[in-house]
Short mmCIF file of C-alpha atoms in Angstrom, two decimals:
data_model
loop_
_atom_site.label_atom_id
_atom_site.label_comp_id
_atom_site.label_asym_id
_atom_site.label_seq_id
_atom_site.Cartn_x
_atom_site.Cartn_y
_atom_site.Cartn_z
CA MET A 1 0.00 0.00 0.00
CA SER A 2 1.29 3.44 -0.81
CA SER A 3 2.09 5.94 1.91
CA ASN A 4 -0.61 8.21 0.47
CA GLY A 5 -3.18 5.51 1.23
CA ASN A 6 -2.00 5.38 4.82
CA GLN A 7 -2.18 9.16 5.14
CA GLY A 8 -5.73 9.07 3.80
CA SER A 9 -6.82 6.55 6.43
CA ALA A 10 -5.05 8.52 9.17
CA THR A 11 -6.83 11.68 8.03
CA LYS A 12 -10.17 9.85 8.04
CA ALA A 13 -9.47 8.54 11.55
CA ALA A 14 -8.58 12.05 12.75
CA LYS A 15 -11.78 13.48 11.23
CA ALA A 16 -13.85 10.68 12.80
CA ALA A 17 -12.27 11.34 16.20
CA LYS A 18 -12.76 15.10 15.87
CA ALA A 19 -16.42 14.49 15.10
CA SER A 20 -16.59 12.39 18.24
CA VAL A 21 -15.14 15.16 20.43
CA SER A 22 -17.86 17.39 19.04
CA GLU A 23 -20.37 14.70 20.12
CA LEU A 24 -19.11 15.24 23.68
CA GLU A 25 -19.60 18.98 23.24
CA ARG A 26 -23.17 18.45 22.00
CA MET A 27 -23.88 16.61 25.28
CA LEU A 28 -23.32 19.88 27.21
CA SER A 29 -26.90 21.05 26.58
CA GLU A 30 -28.21 17.78 28.08
CA SER A 31 -26.31 18.21 31.39
CA PRO A 32 -25.13 14.58 31.20
CA SER A 33 -24.01 12.56 34.19
CA SER A 34 -20.29 12.04 34.70
CA ASP A 35 -20.87 8.37 33.87
CA ARG A 36 -22.44 9.18 30.50
CA ALA A 37 -19.76 11.73 29.61
CA CYS A 38 -16.94 9.33 30.53
CA LEU A 39 -18.49 6.46 28.58
CA LYS A 40 -18.62 8.78 25.54
CA LEU A 41 -14.96 9.67 26.15
CA ALA A 42 -14.06 5.95 26.25
CA GLN A 43 -15.83 5.53 22.92
CA ILE A 44 -14.04 8.55 21.38
CA LEU A 45 -10.58 7.35 22.44
CA ARG A 46 -11.32 3.67 21.79
CA VAL A 47 -10.65 2.43 25.32
CA ARG A 48 -12.69 0.41 27.80
CA ARG A 49 -14.90 1.93 30.49
CA SER A 50 -12.42 0.72 33.11
CA GLU A 51 -9.64 2.67 31.37
CA VAL A 52 -11.15 6.13 31.98
CA ALA A 53 -10.83 8.06 35.26
CA LEU A 54 -12.18 11.51 36.09
CA LEU A 55 -11.16 13.26 39.29
CA ARG A 56 -12.53 16.54 40.64
CA LEU A 57 -10.65 18.99 42.82
CA GLU A 58 -12.32 19.33 46.23
CA LYS A 59 -10.76 21.14 49.18
CA GLY A 60 -7.21 20.81 47.87
CA SER A 61 -7.46 17.10 47.02
CA LEU A 62 -8.58 15.08 44.02
CA ARG A 63 -11.61 12.81 44.40
CA PHE A 64 -12.72 10.24 41.82
CA ILE A 65 -16.06 10.93 40.22
CA PHE A 66 -15.59 8.23 37.56
CA PRO A 67 -15.52 5.28 37.72
CA PRO A 68 -18.28 5.24 40.35
CA GLU A 69 -16.59 2.33 42.16
CA LEU A 70 -13.73 4.67 43.15
CA ARG A 71 -15.90 7.52 44.48
CA SER A 72 -15.56 6.21 48.02
CA ALA A 73 -11.90 5.19 47.66
CA GLY A 74 -10.54 8.32 49.32
CA VAL A 75 -8.73 11.34 47.95
CA LEU A 76 -5.37 12.14 46.40
CA PRO A 77 -3.67 15.17 47.99
CA LEU A 78 -2.31 17.63 45.42
CA THR A 79 1.01 17.50 47.25
CA GLY A 80 1.27 13.73 46.71
CA SER A 81 3.28 11.83 44.13
CA ALA A 82 0.29 10.38 42.24
CA VAL A 83 0.30 11.12 38.50
CA ALA A 84 -3.13 12.80 38.78
CA ALA A 85 -1.86 15.05 41.59
CA ARG A 86 1.21 16.04 39.55
CA THR A 87 -0.99 16.70 36.51
CA ALA A 88 -3.24 19.03 38.54
CA ALA A 89 -0.42 20.74 40.45
CA THR A 90 1.69 21.44 37.35
CA ARG A 91 -1.22 21.89 34.91
CA THR A 92 0.85 19.75 32.55
CA PRO A 93 -0.49 16.89 30.38
CA LEU A 94 1.30 13.54 30.41
CA LEU A 95 1.46 10.86 27.74
CA SER A 96 3.39 7.70 28.62
CA ASN A 97 3.42 4.49 26.61
CA THR A 98 5.88 2.96 29.12
CA PHE A 99 3.87 3.68 32.25
CA MET A 100 4.73 0.45 34.09
CA ARG A 101 8.28 1.80 34.37
CA VAL A 102 7.04 5.05 35.94
CA LYS A 103 6.83 5.11 39.72
CA HIS A 104 3.14 5.62 40.51
CA VAL A 105 0.43 4.89 43.05
CA SER A 106 -1.05 1.55 41.95
CA LEU A 107 -3.50 1.20 44.84
CA PHE A 108 -6.48 2.23 42.68
CA GLU A 109 -5.56 -0.28 39.96
CA ALA A 110 -6.39 -3.07 42.42
CA VAL A 111 -9.98 -1.90 43.03
CA LYS A 112 -12.46 -4.25 41.39
CA LEU A 113 -14.60 -2.37 38.92
CA GLY A 114 -18.13 -3.48 37.97
CA ALA A 115 -17.20 -3.70 34.33
CA GLU A 116 -19.27 -4.86 31.40
CA VAL A 117 -18.97 -8.55 30.56
CA GLU A 118 -16.50 -8.04 27.67
CA ASP A 119 -14.43 -5.79 29.94
CA ARG A 120 -13.91 -8.27 32.80
CA SER A 121 -10.62 -9.61 31.44
CA GLN A 122 -9.08 -6.14 31.81
CA GLU A 123 -10.64 -4.94 35.03
CA GLN A 124 -7.71 -5.63 37.36
CA MET A 125 -4.88 -5.49 34.87
CA PRO A 126 -2.07 -3.02 35.50
CA ILE A 127 -1.97 0.25 33.58
CA GLN A 128 0.62 0.02 30.81
CA LYS A 129 -0.04 3.27 28.93
CA ILE A 130 -1.62 6.50 30.15
CA MET A 131 -2.63 10.01 29.24
CA SER A 132 -3.32 12.43 32.09
CA VAL A 133 -4.71 15.91 31.40
CA PRO A 134 -5.81 18.75 33.71
CA VAL A 135 -9.49 19.72 33.45
CA VAL A 136 -9.41 23.51 33.14
CA GLN A 137 -11.70 26.15 31.67
CA SER A 138 -9.57 28.41 29.49
CA GLY A 139 -7.34 30.45 31.75
CA GLY A 140 -9.21 29.37 34.88
CA PRO A 141 -8.19 27.25 37.86
CA VAL A 142 -7.70 23.49 37.64
CA MET A 143 -11.02 21.77 38.30
CA GLY A 144 -9.76 18.20 38.13
CA VAL A 145 -7.93 15.64 36.03
CA VAL A 146 -9.05 13.22 33.33
CA GLN A 147 -6.99 10.10 32.67
CA VAL A 148 -7.25 7.53 29.91
CA SER A 149 -5.19 4.37 30.06
CA ARG A 150 -4.62 1.06 28.34
CA LYS A 151 -4.35 -1.93 30.65
CA GLY A 152 -2.83 -5.35 30.11
CA LEU A 153 -0.34 -7.88 31.42
CA ASP A 154 2.34 -6.09 29.43
CA ALA A 155 2.56 -3.16 27.01
CA SER A 156 2.22 -5.35 23.91
CA LEU A 157 -1.08 -6.81 25.19
CA ALA A 158 -2.48 -3.43 26.26
CA GLY A 159 -3.24 -2.19 22.75
CA ALA A 160 -1.89 0.53 20.51
CA ASP A 161 0.37 3.26 21.81
CA PHE A 162 -1.28 6.61 22.49
CA THR A 163 -0.33 9.28 19.97
CA GLY A 164 0.08 13.03 20.11
CA GLU A 165 -3.26 13.25 18.28
CA ASP A 166 -4.90 11.17 21.05
CA LEU A 167 -3.48 13.57 23.64
CA LYS A 168 -4.85 16.55 21.66
CA GLN A 169 -8.30 14.93 21.63
CA LEU A 170 -8.14 14.32 25.37
CA GLU A 171 -7.12 17.95 25.95
CA GLN A 172 -10.09 19.11 23.85
CA ALA A 173 -12.37 16.76 25.78
CA ALA A 174 -10.99 18.07 29.10
CA GLY A 175 -11.97 21.60 28.07
CA ILE A 176 -15.50 20.37 27.38
CA LEU A 177 -15.65 18.38 30.65
CA ALA A 178 -14.66 21.57 32.52
CA ARG A 179 -17.95 23.12 31.38
CA MET A 180 -20.09 20.23 32.64
CA PRO A 181 -22.03 20.80 35.88
CA PHE A 182 -20.61 17.73 37.65
CA MET A 183 -17.11 19.25 37.56
CA GLN A 184 -18.12 22.14 39.84
CA GLU A 185 -16.73 21.64 43.35
CA GLY A 186 -19.46 20.25 45.60
CA ALA A 187 -21.80 19.43 42.67
CA GLU A 188 -23.89 16.28 42.73
CA VAL A 189 -22.12 13.51 40.83
#
């Protein structure tokens, strides 16, 4: 196949993904639940439900609002070493396709998630690849962090590497999530 053919399919994939991010934006008028918004995000970035996490900043700590199973799991202090805490504190996105080699808090990876049937094989697998992005309204304070991962026994079994384009999509999605009511501190989840 010629390289032009590959570029054409990559362009089509980028357009399809961009259309999907706009689907998330269209949800704004419906005031969706965090669950519904995160499931749409999983669909956009082609990951499983159990590979999306959304944390909201509350009283100087990050609290999970998705997945629902982690809502009662405690909080991550912004001063801690967790990737989500560093993302929020530095306002800097992270993309790592070698995440198992990165020192990180793996406590939350061990929590059993009530995943869909086809998702069960992945539910307690370690995170191999991750993107972590601050949820911020343009120029405003950090409201939280959204993370998308790929899980598996090793990196080769976890799926495709994340790309710079994937990170761009997640950053766009984070800007949209920042405008959703459930991201307001103290809002009903």
